[in-house]
CSV table of C-alpha atoms (C1' of nucleotides) in Angstrom, one decimal:
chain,number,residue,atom,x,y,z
A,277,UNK,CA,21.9,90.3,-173.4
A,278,UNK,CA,18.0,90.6,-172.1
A,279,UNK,CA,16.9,88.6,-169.7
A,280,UNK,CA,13.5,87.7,-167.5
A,281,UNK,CA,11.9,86.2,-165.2
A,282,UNK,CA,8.2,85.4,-164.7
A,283,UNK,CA,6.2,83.2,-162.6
A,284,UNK,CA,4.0,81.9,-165.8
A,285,UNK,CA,1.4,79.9,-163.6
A,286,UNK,CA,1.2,76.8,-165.9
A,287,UNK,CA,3.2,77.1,-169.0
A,288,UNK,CA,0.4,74.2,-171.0
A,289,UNK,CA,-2.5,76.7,-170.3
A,290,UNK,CA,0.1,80.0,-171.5
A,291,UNK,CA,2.6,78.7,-174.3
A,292,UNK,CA,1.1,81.5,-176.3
A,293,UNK,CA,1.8,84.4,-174.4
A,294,UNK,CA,5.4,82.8,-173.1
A,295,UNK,CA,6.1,83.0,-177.1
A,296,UNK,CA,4.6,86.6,-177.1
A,297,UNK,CA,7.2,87.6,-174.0
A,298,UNK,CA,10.0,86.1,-175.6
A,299,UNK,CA,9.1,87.8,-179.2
A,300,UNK,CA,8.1,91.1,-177.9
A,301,UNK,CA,10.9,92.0,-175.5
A,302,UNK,CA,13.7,90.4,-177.9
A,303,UNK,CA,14.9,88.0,-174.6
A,304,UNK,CA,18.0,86.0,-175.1
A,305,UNK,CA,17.1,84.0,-171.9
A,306,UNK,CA,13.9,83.8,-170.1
A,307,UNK,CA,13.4,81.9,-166.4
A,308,UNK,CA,10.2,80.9,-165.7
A,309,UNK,CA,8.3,79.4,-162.0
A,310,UNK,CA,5.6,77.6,-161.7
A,311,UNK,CA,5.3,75.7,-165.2
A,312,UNK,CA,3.2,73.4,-162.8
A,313,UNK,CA,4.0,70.3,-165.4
A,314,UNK,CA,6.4,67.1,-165.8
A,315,UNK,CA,9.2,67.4,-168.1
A,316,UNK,CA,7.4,65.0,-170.6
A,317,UNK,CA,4.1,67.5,-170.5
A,318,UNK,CA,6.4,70.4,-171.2
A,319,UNK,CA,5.3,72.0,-174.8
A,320,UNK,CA,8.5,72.5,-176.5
A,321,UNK,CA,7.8,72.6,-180.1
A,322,UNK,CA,6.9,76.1,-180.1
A,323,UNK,CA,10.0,77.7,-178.1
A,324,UNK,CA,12.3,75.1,-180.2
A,325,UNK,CA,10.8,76.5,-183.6
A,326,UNK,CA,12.2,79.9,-182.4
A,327,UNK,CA,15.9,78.7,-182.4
A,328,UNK,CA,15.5,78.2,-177.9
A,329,UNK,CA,17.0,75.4,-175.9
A,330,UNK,CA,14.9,74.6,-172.6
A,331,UNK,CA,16.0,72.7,-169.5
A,332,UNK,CA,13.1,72.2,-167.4
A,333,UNK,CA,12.9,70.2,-164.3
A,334,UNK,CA,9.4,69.8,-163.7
A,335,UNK,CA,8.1,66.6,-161.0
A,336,UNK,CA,4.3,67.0,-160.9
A,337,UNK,CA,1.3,69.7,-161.3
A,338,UNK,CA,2.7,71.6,-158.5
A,339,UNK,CA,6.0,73.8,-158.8
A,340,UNK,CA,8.3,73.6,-161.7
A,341,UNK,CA,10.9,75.6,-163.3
A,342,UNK,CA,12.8,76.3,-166.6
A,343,UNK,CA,15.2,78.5,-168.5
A,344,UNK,CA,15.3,78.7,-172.0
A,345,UNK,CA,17.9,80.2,-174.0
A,346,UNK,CA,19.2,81.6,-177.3
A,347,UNK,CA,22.6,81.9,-176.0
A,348,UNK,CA,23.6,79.0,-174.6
A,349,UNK,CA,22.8,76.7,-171.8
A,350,UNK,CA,25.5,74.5,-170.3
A,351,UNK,CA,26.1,72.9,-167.1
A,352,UNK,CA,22.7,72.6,-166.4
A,353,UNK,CA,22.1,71.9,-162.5
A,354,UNK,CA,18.8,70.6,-160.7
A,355,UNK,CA,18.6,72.5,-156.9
A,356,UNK,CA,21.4,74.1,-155.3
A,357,UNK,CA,23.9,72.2,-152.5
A,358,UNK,CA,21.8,71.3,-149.5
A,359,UNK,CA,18.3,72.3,-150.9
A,360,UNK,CA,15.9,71.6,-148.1
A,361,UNK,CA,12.7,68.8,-148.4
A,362,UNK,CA,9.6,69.3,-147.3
A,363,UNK,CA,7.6,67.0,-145.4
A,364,UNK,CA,7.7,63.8,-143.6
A,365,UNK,CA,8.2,61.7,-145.5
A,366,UNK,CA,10.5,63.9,-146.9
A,367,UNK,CA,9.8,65.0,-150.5
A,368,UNK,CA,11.9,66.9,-153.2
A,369,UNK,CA,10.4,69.9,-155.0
A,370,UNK,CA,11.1,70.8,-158.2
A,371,UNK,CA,12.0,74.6,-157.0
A,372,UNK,CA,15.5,75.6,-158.2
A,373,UNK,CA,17.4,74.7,-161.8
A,374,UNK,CA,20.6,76.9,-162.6
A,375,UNK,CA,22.3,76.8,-165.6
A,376,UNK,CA,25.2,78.8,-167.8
A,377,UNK,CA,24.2,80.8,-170.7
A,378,UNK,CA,26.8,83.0,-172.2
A,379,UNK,CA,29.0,83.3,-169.1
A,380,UNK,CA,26.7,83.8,-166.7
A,381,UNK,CA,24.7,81.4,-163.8
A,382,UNK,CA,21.6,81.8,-164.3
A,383,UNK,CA,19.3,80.3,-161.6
A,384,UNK,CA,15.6,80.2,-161.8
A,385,UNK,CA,14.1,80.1,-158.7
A,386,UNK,CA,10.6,79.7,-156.9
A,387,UNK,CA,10.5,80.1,-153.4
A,388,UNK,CA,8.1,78.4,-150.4
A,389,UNK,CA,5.3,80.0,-150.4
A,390,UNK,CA,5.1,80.0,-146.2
A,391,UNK,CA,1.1,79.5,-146.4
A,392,UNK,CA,0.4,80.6,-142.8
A,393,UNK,CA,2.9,82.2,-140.0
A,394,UNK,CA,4.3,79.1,-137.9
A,395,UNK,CA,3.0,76.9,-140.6
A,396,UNK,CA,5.3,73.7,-141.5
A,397,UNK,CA,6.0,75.0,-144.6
A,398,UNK,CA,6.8,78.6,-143.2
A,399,UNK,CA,9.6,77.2,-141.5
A,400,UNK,CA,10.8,75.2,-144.7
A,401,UNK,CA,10.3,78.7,-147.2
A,402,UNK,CA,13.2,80.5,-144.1
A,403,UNK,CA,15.7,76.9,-144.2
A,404,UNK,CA,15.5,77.2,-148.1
A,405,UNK,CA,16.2,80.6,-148.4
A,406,UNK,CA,18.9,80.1,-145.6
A,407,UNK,CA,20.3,77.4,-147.3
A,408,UNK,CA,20.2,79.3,-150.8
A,409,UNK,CA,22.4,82.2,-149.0
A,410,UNK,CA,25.1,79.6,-148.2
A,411,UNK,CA,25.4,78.3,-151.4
A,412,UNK,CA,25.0,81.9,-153.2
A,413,UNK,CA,27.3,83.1,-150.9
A,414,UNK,CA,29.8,79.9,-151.5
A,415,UNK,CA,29.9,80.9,-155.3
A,416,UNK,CA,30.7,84.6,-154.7
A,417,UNK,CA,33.5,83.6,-152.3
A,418,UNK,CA,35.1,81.1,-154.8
A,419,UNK,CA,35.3,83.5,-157.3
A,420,UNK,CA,34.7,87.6,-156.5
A,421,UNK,CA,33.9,87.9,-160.3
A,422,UNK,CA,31.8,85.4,-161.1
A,423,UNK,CA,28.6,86.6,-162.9
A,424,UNK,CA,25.2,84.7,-161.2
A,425,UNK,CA,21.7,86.0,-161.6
A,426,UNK,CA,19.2,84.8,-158.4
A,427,UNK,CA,15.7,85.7,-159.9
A,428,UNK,CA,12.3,84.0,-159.9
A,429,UNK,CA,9.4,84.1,-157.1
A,430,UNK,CA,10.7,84.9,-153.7
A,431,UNK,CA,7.5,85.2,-152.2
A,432,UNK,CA,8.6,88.2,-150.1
A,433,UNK,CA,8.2,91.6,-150.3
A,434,UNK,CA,11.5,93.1,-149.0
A,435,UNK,CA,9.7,96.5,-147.3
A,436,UNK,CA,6.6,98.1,-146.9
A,437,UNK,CA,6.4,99.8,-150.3
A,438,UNK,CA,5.9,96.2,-151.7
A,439,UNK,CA,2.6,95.6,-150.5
A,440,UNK,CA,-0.3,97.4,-151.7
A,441,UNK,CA,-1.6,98.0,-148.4
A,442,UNK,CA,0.7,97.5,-145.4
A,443,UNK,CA,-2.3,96.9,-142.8
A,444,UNK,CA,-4.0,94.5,-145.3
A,445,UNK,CA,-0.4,91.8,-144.4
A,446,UNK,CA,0.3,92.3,-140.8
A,447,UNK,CA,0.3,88.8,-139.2
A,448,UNK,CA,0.4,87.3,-142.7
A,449,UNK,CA,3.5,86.0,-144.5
A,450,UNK,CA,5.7,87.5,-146.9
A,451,UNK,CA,6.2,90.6,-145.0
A,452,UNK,CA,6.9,88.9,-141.5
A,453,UNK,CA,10.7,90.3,-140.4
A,454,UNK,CA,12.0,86.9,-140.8
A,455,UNK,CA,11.2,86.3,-144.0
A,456,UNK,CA,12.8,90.0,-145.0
A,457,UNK,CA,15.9,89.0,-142.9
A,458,UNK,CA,16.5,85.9,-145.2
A,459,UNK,CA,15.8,88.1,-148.3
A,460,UNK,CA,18.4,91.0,-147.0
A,461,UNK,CA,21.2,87.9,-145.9
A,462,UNK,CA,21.4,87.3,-149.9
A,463,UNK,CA,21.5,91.2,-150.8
A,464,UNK,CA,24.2,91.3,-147.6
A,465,UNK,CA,26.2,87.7,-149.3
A,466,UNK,CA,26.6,90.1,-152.6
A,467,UNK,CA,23.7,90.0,-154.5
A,468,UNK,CA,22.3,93.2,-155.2
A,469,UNK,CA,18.4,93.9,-156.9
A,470,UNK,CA,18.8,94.6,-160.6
A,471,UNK,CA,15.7,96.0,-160.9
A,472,UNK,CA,14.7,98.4,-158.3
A,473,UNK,CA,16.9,101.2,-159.4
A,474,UNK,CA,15.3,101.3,-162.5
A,475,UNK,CA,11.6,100.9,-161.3
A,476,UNK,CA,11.3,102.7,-158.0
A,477,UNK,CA,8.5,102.8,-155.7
A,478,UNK,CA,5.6,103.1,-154.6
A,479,UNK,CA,2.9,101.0,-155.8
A,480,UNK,CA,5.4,99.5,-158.2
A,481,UNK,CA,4.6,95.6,-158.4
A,482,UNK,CA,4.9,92.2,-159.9
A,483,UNK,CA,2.2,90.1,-159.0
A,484,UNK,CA,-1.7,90.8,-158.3
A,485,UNK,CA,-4.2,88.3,-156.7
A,486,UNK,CA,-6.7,86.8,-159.5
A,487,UNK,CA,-9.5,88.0,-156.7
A,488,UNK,CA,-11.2,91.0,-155.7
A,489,UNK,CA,-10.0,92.8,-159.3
A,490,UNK,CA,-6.5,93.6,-157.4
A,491,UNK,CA,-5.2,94.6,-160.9
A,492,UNK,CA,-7.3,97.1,-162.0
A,493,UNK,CA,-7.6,98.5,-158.4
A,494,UNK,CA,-3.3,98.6,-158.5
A,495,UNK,CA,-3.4,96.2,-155.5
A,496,UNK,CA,-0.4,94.0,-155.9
A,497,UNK,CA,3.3,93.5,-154.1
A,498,UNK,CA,6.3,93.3,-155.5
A,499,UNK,CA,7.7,90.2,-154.8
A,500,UNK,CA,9.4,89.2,-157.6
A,501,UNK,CA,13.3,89.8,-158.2
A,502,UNK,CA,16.6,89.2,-160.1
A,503,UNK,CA,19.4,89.6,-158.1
A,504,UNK,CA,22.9,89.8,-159.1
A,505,UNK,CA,26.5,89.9,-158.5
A,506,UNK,CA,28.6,93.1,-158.8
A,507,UNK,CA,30.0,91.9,-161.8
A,508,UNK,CA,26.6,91.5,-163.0
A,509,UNK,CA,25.4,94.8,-161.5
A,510,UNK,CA,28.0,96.6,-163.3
A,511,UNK,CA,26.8,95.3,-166.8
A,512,UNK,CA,23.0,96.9,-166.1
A,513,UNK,CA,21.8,99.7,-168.4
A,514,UNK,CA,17.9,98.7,-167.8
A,515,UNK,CA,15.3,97.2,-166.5
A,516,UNK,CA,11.9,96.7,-166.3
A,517,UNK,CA,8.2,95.3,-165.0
A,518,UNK,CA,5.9,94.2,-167.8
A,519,UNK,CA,2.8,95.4,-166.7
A,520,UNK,CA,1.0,94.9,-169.7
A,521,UNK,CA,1.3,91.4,-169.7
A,522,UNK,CA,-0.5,90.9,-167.0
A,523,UNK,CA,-3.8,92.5,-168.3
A,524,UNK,CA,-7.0,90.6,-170.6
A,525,UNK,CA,-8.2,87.1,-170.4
A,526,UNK,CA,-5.4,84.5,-169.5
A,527,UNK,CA,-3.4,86.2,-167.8
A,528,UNK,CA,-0.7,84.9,-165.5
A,529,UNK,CA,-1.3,86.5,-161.9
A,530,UNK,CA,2.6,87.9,-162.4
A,531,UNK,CA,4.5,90.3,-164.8
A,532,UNK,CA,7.7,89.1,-166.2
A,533,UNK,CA,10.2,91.0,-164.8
A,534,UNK,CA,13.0,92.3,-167.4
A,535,UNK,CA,16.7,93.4,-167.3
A,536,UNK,CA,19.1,94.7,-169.8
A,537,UNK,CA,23.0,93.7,-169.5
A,538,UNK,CA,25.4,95.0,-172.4
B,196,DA,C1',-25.0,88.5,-162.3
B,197,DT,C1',-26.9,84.8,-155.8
B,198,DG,C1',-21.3,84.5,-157.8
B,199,DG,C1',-17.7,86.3,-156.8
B,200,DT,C1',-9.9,83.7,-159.3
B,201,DG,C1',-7.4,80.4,-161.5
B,202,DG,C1',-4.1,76.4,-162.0
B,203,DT,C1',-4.1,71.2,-161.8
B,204,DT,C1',-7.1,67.9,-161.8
B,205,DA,C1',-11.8,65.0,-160.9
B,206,DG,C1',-12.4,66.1,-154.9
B,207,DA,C1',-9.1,68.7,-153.3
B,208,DC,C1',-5.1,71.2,-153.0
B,209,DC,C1',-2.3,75.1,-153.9
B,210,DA,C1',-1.4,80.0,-154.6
DNA sequence: ATGGTGGTTAGACCA
């Protein structure tokens, strides 16, 4: 089974290159942030026509994620237990859909962004990512063998070698201790990084700012991950970052991100 | 090349 996940940054202005990812890498089931779309706007026709289901929970122009699947795609769940709001008044985003595709929990998942150190929504992206550890943690303790993939945006880059230019973040979020505290409570709860052992550091990334040509100059961070059980873990035999698809006109700002189980 | 990113959208907001 192949699977990935990619931040796709509007999937109405990039259905062509999601049906390039899902034909060029052979992908059974693909998990995508950021679709930035309703579930009516959502253009179907031309993942159906390639034998994929899709459940997409999608609110407004702002958020959004899917998973679509050649291999199933049961019990199809909208946010995990105790998913924070944002706001007053309080206001659900569309940030987290899980779903079972050939025996395993698959969530797709796009984490707060944080905006600005002490900012409201700062303190919402650390509740979230608390409140996702309790649940993830939850489903591990019910069942030590249970097979569940966490991957998506996490809008953190776990150390220093995920940052182009360590300097360049200090006082900004994504690499605030904090943040990489609620990143390593999920590793700790059981869920280790599918991907890293396969694409070590440095200057190994996943996303690169549309400004100040950060692509070509290879200044990006590595802030996207699939994370996953040990009985996930075990069924590894590759992974990797497709750089490529981030390059030419209409590109997303992030790679898909793609691992092999047997 | 006096603009410089790109998405949603129609003046800003978000990343």
């Amino acid at each position: 089974m192949r699977i990935a996940t990619w931040n796709v940054n509007s999937i109405r202005s990039r259905i062509d290159r999601v049906v390039g990812v899902l034909e060029r890498h052979d992908l059974d089931v693909l998990l995508l942030q950021e679709t930035k779309c309703r579930d009516d706007q959502f253009p179907s026709m031309p993942i159906d026509a390639l034998g994929y289901q899709i459940a997409h929970h999608g609110l407004n122009q702002w958020n959004g994620v899917a998973i679509i699947s050649r291999v199933g795609l049961d019990e199809v769940q909208v946010g995990f237990p105790d998913i924070p709001t944002y706001g007053d008044p309080a206001v659900s985003e569309a940030r987290a859909i899980g779903a079972t595709c050939a025996g395993v929990r698959v969530w797709s998942l796009y984490v707060p962004n944080g905006r600005e150190v002490g900012h409201e929504h700062y303190a919402y992206k650390l509740d979230w990512l608390a409140k996702l550890r309790d649940a993830a943690s939850g489903w591990l303790a019910q069942d030590k063998d249970a097979q569940v993939i966490l991957a998506g945006d996490w809008n953190i880059a776990p150390t220093d070698e995920d940052v182009w230019d360590p300097a360049f973040f200090e006082g900004k979020t994504h690499v605030t201790p904090p943040e990489r505290a609620a990143f390593e409570a999920i590793v700790d709860a059981g869920y280790a990084d599918l991907v890293r052992p396969y694409t070590p550091g440095p200057g190994v990334y996943t996303y690169w700012d549309y400004t100040q040509l950060r692509f070509p100059k290879k200044q990006g961070m590595r802030i996207d991950f699939a994370l996953g059980t040990p009985a996930v873990q075990a069924r590894v035999t590759d992974a990797f970052i497709d750089r490529e698809e981030r390059k030419g006109k209409g590109a997303s700002d992030h790679a898909p991100v793609v691992v092999t189980l047997d």
